[in-house]
XYZ file of C-alpha atoms in Angstrom:
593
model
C 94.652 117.706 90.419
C 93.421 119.574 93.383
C 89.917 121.934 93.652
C 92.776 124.960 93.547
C 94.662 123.445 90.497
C 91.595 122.846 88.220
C 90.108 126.588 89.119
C 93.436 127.579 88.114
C 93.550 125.677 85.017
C 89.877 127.137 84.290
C 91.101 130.521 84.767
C 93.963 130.252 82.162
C 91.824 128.636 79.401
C 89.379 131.424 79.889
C 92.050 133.782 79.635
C 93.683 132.393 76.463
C 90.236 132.571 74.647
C 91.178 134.025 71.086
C 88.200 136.246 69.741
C 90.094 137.358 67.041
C 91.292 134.128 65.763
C 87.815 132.904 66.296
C 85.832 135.833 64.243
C 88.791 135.031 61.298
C 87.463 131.645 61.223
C 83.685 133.004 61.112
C 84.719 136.140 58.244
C 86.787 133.210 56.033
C 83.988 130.646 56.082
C 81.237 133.423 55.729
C 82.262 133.268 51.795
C 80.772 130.030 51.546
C 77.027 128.850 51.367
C 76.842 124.960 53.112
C 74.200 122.705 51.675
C 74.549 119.663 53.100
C 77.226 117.829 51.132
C 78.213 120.590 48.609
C 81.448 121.937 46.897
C 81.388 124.561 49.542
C 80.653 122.318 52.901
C 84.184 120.346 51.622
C 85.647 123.337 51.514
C 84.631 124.665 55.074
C 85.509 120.844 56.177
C 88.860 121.410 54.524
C 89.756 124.879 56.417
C 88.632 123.169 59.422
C 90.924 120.244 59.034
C 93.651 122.126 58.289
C 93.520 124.109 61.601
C 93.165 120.916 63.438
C 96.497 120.151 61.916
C 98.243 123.558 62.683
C 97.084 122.747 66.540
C 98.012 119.061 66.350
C 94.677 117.660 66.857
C 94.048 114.532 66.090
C 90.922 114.136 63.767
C 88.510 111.849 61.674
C 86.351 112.334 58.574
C 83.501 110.302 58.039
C 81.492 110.262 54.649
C 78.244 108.571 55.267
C 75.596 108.104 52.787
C 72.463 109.967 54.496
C 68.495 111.774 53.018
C 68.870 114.945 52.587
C 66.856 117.564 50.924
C 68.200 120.703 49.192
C 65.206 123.201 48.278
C 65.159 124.631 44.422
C 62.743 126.504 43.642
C 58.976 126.909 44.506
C 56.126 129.330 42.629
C 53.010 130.579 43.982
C 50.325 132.463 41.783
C 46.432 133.780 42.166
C 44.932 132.932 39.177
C 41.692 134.535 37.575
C 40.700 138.626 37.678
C 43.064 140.661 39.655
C 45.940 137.192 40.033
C 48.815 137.933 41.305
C 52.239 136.453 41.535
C 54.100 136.050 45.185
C 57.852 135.092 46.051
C 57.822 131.403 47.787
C 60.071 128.877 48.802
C 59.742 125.362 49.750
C 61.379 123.726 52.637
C 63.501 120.910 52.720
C 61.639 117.639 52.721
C 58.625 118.501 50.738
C 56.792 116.751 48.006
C 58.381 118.399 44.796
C 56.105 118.469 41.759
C 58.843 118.390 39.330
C 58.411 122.052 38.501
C 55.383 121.384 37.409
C 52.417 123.968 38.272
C 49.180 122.493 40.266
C 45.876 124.309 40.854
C 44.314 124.374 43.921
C 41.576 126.638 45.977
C 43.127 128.538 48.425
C 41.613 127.318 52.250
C 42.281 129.697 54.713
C 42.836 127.942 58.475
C 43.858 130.299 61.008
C 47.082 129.294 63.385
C 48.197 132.197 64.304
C 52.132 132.653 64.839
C 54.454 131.416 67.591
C 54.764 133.747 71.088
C 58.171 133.079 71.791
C 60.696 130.701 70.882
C 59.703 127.806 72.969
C 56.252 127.398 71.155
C 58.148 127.359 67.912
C 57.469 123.890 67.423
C 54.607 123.404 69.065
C 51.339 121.452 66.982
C 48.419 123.748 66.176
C 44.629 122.951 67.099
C 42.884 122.557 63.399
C 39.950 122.122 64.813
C 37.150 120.052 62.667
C 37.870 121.917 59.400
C 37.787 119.731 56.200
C 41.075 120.520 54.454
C 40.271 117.625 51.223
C 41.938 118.628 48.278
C 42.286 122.183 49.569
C 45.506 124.296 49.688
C 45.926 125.338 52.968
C 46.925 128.434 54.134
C 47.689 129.427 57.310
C 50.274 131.169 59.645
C 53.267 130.324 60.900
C 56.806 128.450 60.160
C 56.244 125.416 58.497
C 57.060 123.154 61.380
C 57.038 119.549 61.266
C 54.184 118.483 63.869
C 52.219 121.354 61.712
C 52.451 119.720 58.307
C 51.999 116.285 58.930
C 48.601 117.438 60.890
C 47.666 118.937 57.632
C 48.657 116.535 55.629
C 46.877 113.597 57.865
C 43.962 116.344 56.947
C 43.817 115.300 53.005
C 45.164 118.635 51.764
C 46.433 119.041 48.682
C 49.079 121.514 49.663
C 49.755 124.103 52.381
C 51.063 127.581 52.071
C 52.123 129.183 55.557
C 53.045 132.314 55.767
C 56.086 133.635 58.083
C 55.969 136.475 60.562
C 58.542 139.098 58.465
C 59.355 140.184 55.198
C 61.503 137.582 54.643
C 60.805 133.800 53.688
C 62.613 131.987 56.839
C 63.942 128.275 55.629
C 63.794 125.295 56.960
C 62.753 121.505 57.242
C 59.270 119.875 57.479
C 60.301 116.480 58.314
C 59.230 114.365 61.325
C 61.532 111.964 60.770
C 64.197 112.566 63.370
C 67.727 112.064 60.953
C 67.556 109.610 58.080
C 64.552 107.260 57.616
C 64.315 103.629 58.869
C 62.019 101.462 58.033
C 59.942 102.463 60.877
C 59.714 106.011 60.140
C 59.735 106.232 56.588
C 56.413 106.299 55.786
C 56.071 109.933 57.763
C 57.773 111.674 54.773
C 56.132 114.509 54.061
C 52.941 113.831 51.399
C 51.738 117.007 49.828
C 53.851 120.160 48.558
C 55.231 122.790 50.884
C 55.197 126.370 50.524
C 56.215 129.648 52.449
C 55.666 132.991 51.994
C 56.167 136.213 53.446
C 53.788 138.122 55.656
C 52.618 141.151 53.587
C 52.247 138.778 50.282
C 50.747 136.239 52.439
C 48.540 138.315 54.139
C 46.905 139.343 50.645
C 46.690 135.666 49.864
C 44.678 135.226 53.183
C 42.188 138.345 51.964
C 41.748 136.422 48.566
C 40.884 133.428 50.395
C 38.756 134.836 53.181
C 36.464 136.063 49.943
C 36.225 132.465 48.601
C 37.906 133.612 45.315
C 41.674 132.290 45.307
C 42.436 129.557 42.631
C 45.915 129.290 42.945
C 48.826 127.539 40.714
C 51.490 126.534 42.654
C 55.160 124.478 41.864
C 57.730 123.072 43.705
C 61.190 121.260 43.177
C 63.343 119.725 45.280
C 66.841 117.631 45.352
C 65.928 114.823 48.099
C 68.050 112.341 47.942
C 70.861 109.761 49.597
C 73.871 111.513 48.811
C 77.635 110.981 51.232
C 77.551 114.469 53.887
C 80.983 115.046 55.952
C 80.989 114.312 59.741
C 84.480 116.112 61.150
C 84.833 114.900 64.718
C 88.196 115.716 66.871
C 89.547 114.598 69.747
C 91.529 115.395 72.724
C 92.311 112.582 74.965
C 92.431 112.568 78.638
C 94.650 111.363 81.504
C 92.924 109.951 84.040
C 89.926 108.778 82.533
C 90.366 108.583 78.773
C 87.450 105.949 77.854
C 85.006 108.908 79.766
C 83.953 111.470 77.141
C 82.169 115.105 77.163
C 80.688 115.426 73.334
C 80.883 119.133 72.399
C 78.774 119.555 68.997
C 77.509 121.941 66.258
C 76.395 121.543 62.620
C 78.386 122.966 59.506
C 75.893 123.265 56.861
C 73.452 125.878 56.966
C 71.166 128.573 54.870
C 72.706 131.042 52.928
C 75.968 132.329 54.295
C 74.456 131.659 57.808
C 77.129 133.772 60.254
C 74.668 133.765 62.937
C 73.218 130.212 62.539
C 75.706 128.516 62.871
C 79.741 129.964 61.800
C 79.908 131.300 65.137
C 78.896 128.040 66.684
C 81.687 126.401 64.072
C 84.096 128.815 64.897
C 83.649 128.193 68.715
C 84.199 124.615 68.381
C 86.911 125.369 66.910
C 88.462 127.787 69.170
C 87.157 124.738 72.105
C 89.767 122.402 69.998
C 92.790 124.617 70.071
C 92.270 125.606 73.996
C 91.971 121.969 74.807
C 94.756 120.828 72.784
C 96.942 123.333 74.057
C 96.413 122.026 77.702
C 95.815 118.273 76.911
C 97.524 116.730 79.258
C 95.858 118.342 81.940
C 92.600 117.411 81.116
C 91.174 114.308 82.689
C 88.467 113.012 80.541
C 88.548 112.949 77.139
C 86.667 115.657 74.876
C 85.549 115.196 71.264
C 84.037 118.355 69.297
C 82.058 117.080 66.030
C 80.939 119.192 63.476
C 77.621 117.801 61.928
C 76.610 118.013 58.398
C 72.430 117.009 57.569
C 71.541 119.545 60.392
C 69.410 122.155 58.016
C 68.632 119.775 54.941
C 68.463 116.098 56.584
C 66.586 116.997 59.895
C 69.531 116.491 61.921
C 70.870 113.356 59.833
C 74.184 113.763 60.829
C 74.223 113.663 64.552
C 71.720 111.140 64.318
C 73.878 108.925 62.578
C 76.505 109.409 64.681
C 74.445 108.222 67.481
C 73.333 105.543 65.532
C 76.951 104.557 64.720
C 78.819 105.097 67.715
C 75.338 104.111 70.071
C 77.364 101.482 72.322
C 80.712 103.903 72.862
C 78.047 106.720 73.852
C 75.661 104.670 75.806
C 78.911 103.260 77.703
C 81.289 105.838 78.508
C 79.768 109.518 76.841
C 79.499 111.555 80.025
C 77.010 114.199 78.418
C 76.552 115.824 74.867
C 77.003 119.685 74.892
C 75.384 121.431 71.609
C 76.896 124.768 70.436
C 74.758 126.271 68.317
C 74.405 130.724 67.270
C 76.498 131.547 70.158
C 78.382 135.002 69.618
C 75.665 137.138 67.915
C 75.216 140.931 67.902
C 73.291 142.524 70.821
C 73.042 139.511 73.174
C 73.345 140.341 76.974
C 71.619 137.946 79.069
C 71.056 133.768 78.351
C 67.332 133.062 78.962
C 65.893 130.134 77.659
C 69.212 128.237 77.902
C 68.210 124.217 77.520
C 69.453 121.558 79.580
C 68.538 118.159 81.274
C 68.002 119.044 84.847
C 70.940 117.672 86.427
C 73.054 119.821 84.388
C 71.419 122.448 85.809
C 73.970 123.449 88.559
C 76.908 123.189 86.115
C 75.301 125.304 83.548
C 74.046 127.944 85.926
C 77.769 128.254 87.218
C 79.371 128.216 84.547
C 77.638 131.357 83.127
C 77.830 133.461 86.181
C 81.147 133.097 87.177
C 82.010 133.824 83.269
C 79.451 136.630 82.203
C 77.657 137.754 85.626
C 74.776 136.656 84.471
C 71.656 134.090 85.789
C 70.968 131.805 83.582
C 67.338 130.629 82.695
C 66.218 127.217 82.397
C 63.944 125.688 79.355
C 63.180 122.461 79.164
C 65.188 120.722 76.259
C 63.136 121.206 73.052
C 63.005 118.147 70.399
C 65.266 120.604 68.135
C 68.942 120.985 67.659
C 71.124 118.146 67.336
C 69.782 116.625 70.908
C 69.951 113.160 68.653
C 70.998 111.429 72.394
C 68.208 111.541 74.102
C 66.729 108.143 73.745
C 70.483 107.069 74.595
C 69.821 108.743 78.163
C 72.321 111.390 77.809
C 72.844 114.430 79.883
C 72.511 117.193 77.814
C 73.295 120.920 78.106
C 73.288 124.166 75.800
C 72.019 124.401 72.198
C 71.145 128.489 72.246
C 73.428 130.279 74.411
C 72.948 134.056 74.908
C 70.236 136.014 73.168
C 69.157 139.817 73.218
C 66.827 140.800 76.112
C 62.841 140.414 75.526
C 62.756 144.254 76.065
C 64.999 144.817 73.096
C 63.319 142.674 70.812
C 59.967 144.262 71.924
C 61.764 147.521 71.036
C 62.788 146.202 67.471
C 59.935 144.352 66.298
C 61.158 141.153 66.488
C 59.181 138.299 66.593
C 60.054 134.990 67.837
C 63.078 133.084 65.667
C 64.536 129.634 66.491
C 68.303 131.086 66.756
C 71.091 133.627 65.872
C 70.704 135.365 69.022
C 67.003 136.166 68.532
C 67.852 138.091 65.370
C 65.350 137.803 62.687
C 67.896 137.217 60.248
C 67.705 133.426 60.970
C 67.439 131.088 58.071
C 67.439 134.426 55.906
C 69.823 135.681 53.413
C 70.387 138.425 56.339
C 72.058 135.988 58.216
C 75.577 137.730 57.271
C 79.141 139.190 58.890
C 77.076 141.845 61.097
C 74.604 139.798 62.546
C 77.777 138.026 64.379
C 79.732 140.138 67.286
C 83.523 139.280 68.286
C 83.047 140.543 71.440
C 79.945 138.693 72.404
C 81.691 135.673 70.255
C 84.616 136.040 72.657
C 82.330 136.023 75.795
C 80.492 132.831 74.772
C 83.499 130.294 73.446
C 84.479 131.384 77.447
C 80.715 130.083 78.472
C 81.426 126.975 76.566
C 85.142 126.444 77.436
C 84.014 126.488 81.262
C 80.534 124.442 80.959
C 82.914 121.703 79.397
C 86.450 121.760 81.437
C 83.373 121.392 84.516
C 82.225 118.335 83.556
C 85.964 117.046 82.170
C 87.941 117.578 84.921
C 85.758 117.286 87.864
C 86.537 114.004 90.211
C 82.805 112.957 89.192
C 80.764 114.911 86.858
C 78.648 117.411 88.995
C 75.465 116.489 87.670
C 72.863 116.510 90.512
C 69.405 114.121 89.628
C 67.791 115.376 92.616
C 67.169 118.245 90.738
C 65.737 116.104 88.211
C 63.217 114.102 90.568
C 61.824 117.573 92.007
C 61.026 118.571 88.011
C 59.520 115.055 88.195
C 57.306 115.985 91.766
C 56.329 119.459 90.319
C 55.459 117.518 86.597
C 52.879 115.165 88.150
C 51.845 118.004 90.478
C 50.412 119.103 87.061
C 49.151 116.083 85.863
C 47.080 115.362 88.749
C 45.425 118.471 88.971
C 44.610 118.110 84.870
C 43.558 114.321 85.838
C 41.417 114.990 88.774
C 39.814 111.930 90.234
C 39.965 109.677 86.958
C 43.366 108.928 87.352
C 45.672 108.478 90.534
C 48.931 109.187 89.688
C 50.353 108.837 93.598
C 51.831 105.575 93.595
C 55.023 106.888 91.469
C 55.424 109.005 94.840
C 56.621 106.209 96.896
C 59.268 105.567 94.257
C 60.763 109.187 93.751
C 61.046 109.050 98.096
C 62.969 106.197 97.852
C 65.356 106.884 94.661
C 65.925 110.604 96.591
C 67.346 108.915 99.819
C 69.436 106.794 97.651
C 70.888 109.536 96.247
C 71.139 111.476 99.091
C 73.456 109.050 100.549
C 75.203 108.718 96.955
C 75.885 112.010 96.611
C 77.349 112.066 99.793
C 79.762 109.814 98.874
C 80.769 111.236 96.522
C 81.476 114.794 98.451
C 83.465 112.707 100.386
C 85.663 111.987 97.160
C 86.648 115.955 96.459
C 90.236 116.026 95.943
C 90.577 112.576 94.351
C 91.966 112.365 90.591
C 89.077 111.424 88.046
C 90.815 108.322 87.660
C 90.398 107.147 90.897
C 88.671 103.988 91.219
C 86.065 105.239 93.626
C 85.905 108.314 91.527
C 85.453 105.977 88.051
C 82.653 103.856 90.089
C 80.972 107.381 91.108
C 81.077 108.342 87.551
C 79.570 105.060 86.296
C 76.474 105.588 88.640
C 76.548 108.890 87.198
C 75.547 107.840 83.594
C 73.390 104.753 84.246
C 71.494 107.306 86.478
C 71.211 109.307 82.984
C 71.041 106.248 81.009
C 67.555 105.247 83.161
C 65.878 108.543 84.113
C 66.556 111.186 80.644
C 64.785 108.555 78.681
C 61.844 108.363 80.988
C 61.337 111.930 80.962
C 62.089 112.763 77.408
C 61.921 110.068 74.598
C 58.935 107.795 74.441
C 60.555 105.243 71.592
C 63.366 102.581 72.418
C 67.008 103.411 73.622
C 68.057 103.129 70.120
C 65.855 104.502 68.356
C 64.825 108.119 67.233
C 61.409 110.158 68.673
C 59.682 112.063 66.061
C 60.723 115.821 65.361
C 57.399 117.203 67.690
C 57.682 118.752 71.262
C 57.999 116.029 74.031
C 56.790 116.926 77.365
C 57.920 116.386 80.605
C 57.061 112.434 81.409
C 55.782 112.293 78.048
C 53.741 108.847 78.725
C 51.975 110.619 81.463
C 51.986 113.768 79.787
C 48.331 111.705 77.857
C 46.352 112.812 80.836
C 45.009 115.381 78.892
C 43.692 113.102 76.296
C 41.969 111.545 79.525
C 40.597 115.221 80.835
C 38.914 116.040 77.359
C 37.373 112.899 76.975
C 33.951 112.263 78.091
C 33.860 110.009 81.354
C 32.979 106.334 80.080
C 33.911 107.130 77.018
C 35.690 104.723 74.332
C 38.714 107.449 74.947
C 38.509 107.445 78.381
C 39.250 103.918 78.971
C 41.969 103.960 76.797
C 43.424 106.779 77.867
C 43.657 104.938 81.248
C 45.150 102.264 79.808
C 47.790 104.425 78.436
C 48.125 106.041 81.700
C 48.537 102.915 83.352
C 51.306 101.570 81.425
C 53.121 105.173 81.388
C 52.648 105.186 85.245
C 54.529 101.137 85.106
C 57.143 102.678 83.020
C 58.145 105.842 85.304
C 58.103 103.490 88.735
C 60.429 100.890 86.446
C 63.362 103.536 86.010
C 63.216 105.154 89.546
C 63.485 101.414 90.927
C 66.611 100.398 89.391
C 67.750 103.945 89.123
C 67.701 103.242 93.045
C 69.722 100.742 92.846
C 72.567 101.931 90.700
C 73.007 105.011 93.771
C 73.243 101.965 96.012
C 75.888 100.618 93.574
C 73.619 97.725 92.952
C 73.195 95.395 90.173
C 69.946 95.684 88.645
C 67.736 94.926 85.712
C 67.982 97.812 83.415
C 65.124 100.537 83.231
């Protein structure tokens, strides 16, 4: 298929894109609410399957027995003169108490809330506060990184109160999917509470005066218990074995249009386009629909990545997550997440579709981005959103999806938080960002991109490390893995016109992923290829990332010459994957990074 051919081809899927049929699958699913593995999730699984049928896609079901954690029922009360009862909720994960009520004195610890959506899940500084057998309160989403601070702290519970009027759900885990026996013991240890801001705000007043003895219950349904895993496929013709994973999870909270039935119903939409044109498409696409996302802390992708590890390792080309796409009053796509070298791609893609310029963030440990340790290229998770001036002009404060609307993980999050029209627009985004990477002779990723985020990352370091720690040497390595690629990617501009299945092409394509395979791990997973980071933000060159455990130490300290130590071994690790990354753009054999 020539350049001509596959813009053509591009150009028809995009105009095929069904709104309508899409928004019917968002209004007939909006009637269900999806706990992970409940009457209602089968049913959703069962519509969905049945319009795989109708469009002759070919389909599996798996059942897999994975933790997850449906919320009950929590209570919060001020006992004493003046008490008070509040509306709470516990998130999934937490310690239940049975029902039973616990007193406590209310602690207050001042957080604050999150700026914008990227600091969502960023740890708070507790400072040297003794939280012993004190119910904390404090503000803020009950993030994971948050808790287990807390906990570590010896509280006896922790009450954080949200930035609106309603009580936004969620998961406190750290654990990253189900538990091994590695991780286990990071279950959450002490009850979990959230409340709203005006109740919570009077809780922080009681507290502030030293008089706030509070009672307090939770309960909670954790447990192993089978979840559905739906994944589809469409099979290529040049390439088959080569893969593009297009993702989104099923279950949700409440009826949860925004977060995620419009991200259902464009996979959806995704299945019937590529279907329809199947044997035009080169590489192979399968669209999974998770389960375990809201209640399990991801547990379904991650078992999927756990099950399928060797088929992804060896032949996924990258892992594209659709999640709130399609929500009302979303015009521009800031804060879109991808792995560097998808940056090109994913920039393109959007302007030639919408008009607009897309805005990088760096990949947040959120979503279902369950791959990363795998070394996959990722791109996508939140798609469009409304502008920052609009939210400014609403009140909004900062929300983890649905478009920026603060109906996320609310029982707001119904029919008109969704738009067709903006629905329409984004299953377009999607269809294009994936036929790229599909049907392109070699995926268009570019890692040059990815070693000048690496240049400008220890630009940073070294200015927060000073003298104490040189971090130079890894310069040497990123010169020589750039001319290497300079003359790969050459080569392979030299291939344009050649079918994907091309052996040159196929070799190009190889190099391609075992350039993913060595440097995404490097810069954003600091445990093994197959295992699972914990749910807390990674930064860029995470092992490197400790120099700031080295700047706040005191020079000669017991933390300043381990924090060298760590540095040094971080610095050995980044020079080991640009070295044989080197080699695989020279085509080389080498030892794995």
């Amino acid at each position: 298929m020539t350049a001509q051919q596959t813009k053509e081809l591009e150009a028809t899927i995009l105009q095929e894109v069904d709104g309508d049929q899409a928004w019917s699958t968002v209004e007939t699913l909006a009637t269900t609410v999806r706990l992970s593995g409940n009457e209602d999730e089968a049913k959703a699984i069962a519509y969905l399957q049945s319009k795989l049928d109708a469009y002759g896609v070919k389909q599996t079901l798996y059942t897999p027995t994975l933790f997850v954690s449906w919320p009950l029922k929590a209570t919060l009360r001020v006992l004493g003169d003046g008490g008070f009862s509040v509306m709470a909720k516990n998130p999934s994960m937490s310690v239940s108490t049975g029902g039973e009520e616990v007193e406590g004195d209310l602690f207050y610890l001042e957080t604050g809330w999150a700026a914008g959506v990227m600091s969502l899940f960023n740890n708070a500084d507790l400072g040297d506060a003794d939280l012993t057998g004190k119910v904390v309160i404090t503000e803020g989403l009950p993030m994971p990184g948050k808790v287990a601070d807390i906990s570590a702290r010896g509280a006896l519970a922790a009450v954080f109160v949200g930035p609106g009027e309603r009580i936004h759900e969620g998961v406190c885990t750290t654990i990253w999917g189900s538990p091994d026996l590695d991780s286990m013991d990071r279950q959450p240890s002490i009850p979990i509470i959230a409340v709203n801001k005006p109740e919570g705000q009077k809780l922080i007043a009681r507290a502030k005066d030293g008089n706030a003895r509070v009672a307090f219950s939770t309960n909670l349904d954790t447990q192993w218990r089978p979840i559905p895993i739906l994944v589809a496929e469409i099979e290529g013709s040049a390439a088959p074995d080569e893969f593009v994973l297009v993702h989104g999870h099923l279950d949700g909270w409440h009826i949860g249009v925004g977060d995620n039935l419009t991200g259902d119903a464009t996979l959806l939409e995704l299945a019937r386009l590529f279907q329809k044109h199947a044997g035009e498409l080169k590489r192979s696409v399968r669209i999974a629909w998770w389960s375990g996302h809201s209640h399990g802390r991801y547990a379904g992708s991650t078992w999927f990545a756990d099950e399928f590890a060797l088929d992804l390792a060896e032949n996924c080309v990258a892992q594209v997550d659709c999640d709130s796409p399609g929500c009302r009053w979303t015009s521009v796509f800031t804060n879109v997440m991808w792995t560097e070298e998808a940056g090109p791609l994913v920039k393109g893609a959007i302007k030639d579709v919408t008009g607009e310029d897309a805005h990088w963030a760096r990949a947040l440990r959120a979503g279902d981005y369950s791959f990363n340790n795998l070394g996959l290229t990722g791109y996508l998770m939140l798609s469009s959103t409304m502008p920052d001036a609009l939210r400014e002009e609403k009140g909004y404060y900062a929300v983890g999806g649905c478009g920026g609307n603060i109906a996320w993980h609310t029982e707001d999050d119904t029919l008109e938080i969704g738009d067709k029209a903006n629905l329409a627009r984004d299953i377009a985004v999607y269809a294009a960002a994936v036929l790229r990477a599909v049907n392109a002779t070699v995926p268009p990723f570019d890692f040059r991109v990815t070693l000048d985020q690496f240049e400008t990352t220890l630009d940073d370091y070294q200015k927060t490390a000073g003298d104490r720690f040189d971090l130079s040497p890894a310069r040497g390595d990123i010169a020589a893995l750039r001319g290497d690629l300079d003359t790969f990617y050459a080569t392979v501009d030299g291939l344009s016109g050649a079918d994907a299945g091309d052996p040159a092409a196929r070799a190009a394509s190889k190099t391609q992923r075992q350039l993913a395979r060595i440097l995404i791990p490097v810069n954003y997973a600091r445990q093994g290829r197959f295992w699972q980071d914990p749910a807390e933000t990674v930064p860029a060159l995470p092992d490197l990332a400790l120099v700031k455990k080295l700047a706040a130490s005191e020079l000669g300290s017991h933390q300043d010459h381990a924090a060298q130590v760590s540095l040094k071994r971080g610095l050995n690790r980044l020079r080991w994957a640009l070295r044989p990354a080197g080699a695989a753009a020279r085509g080389e054999t080498s030892i794995d990074a």
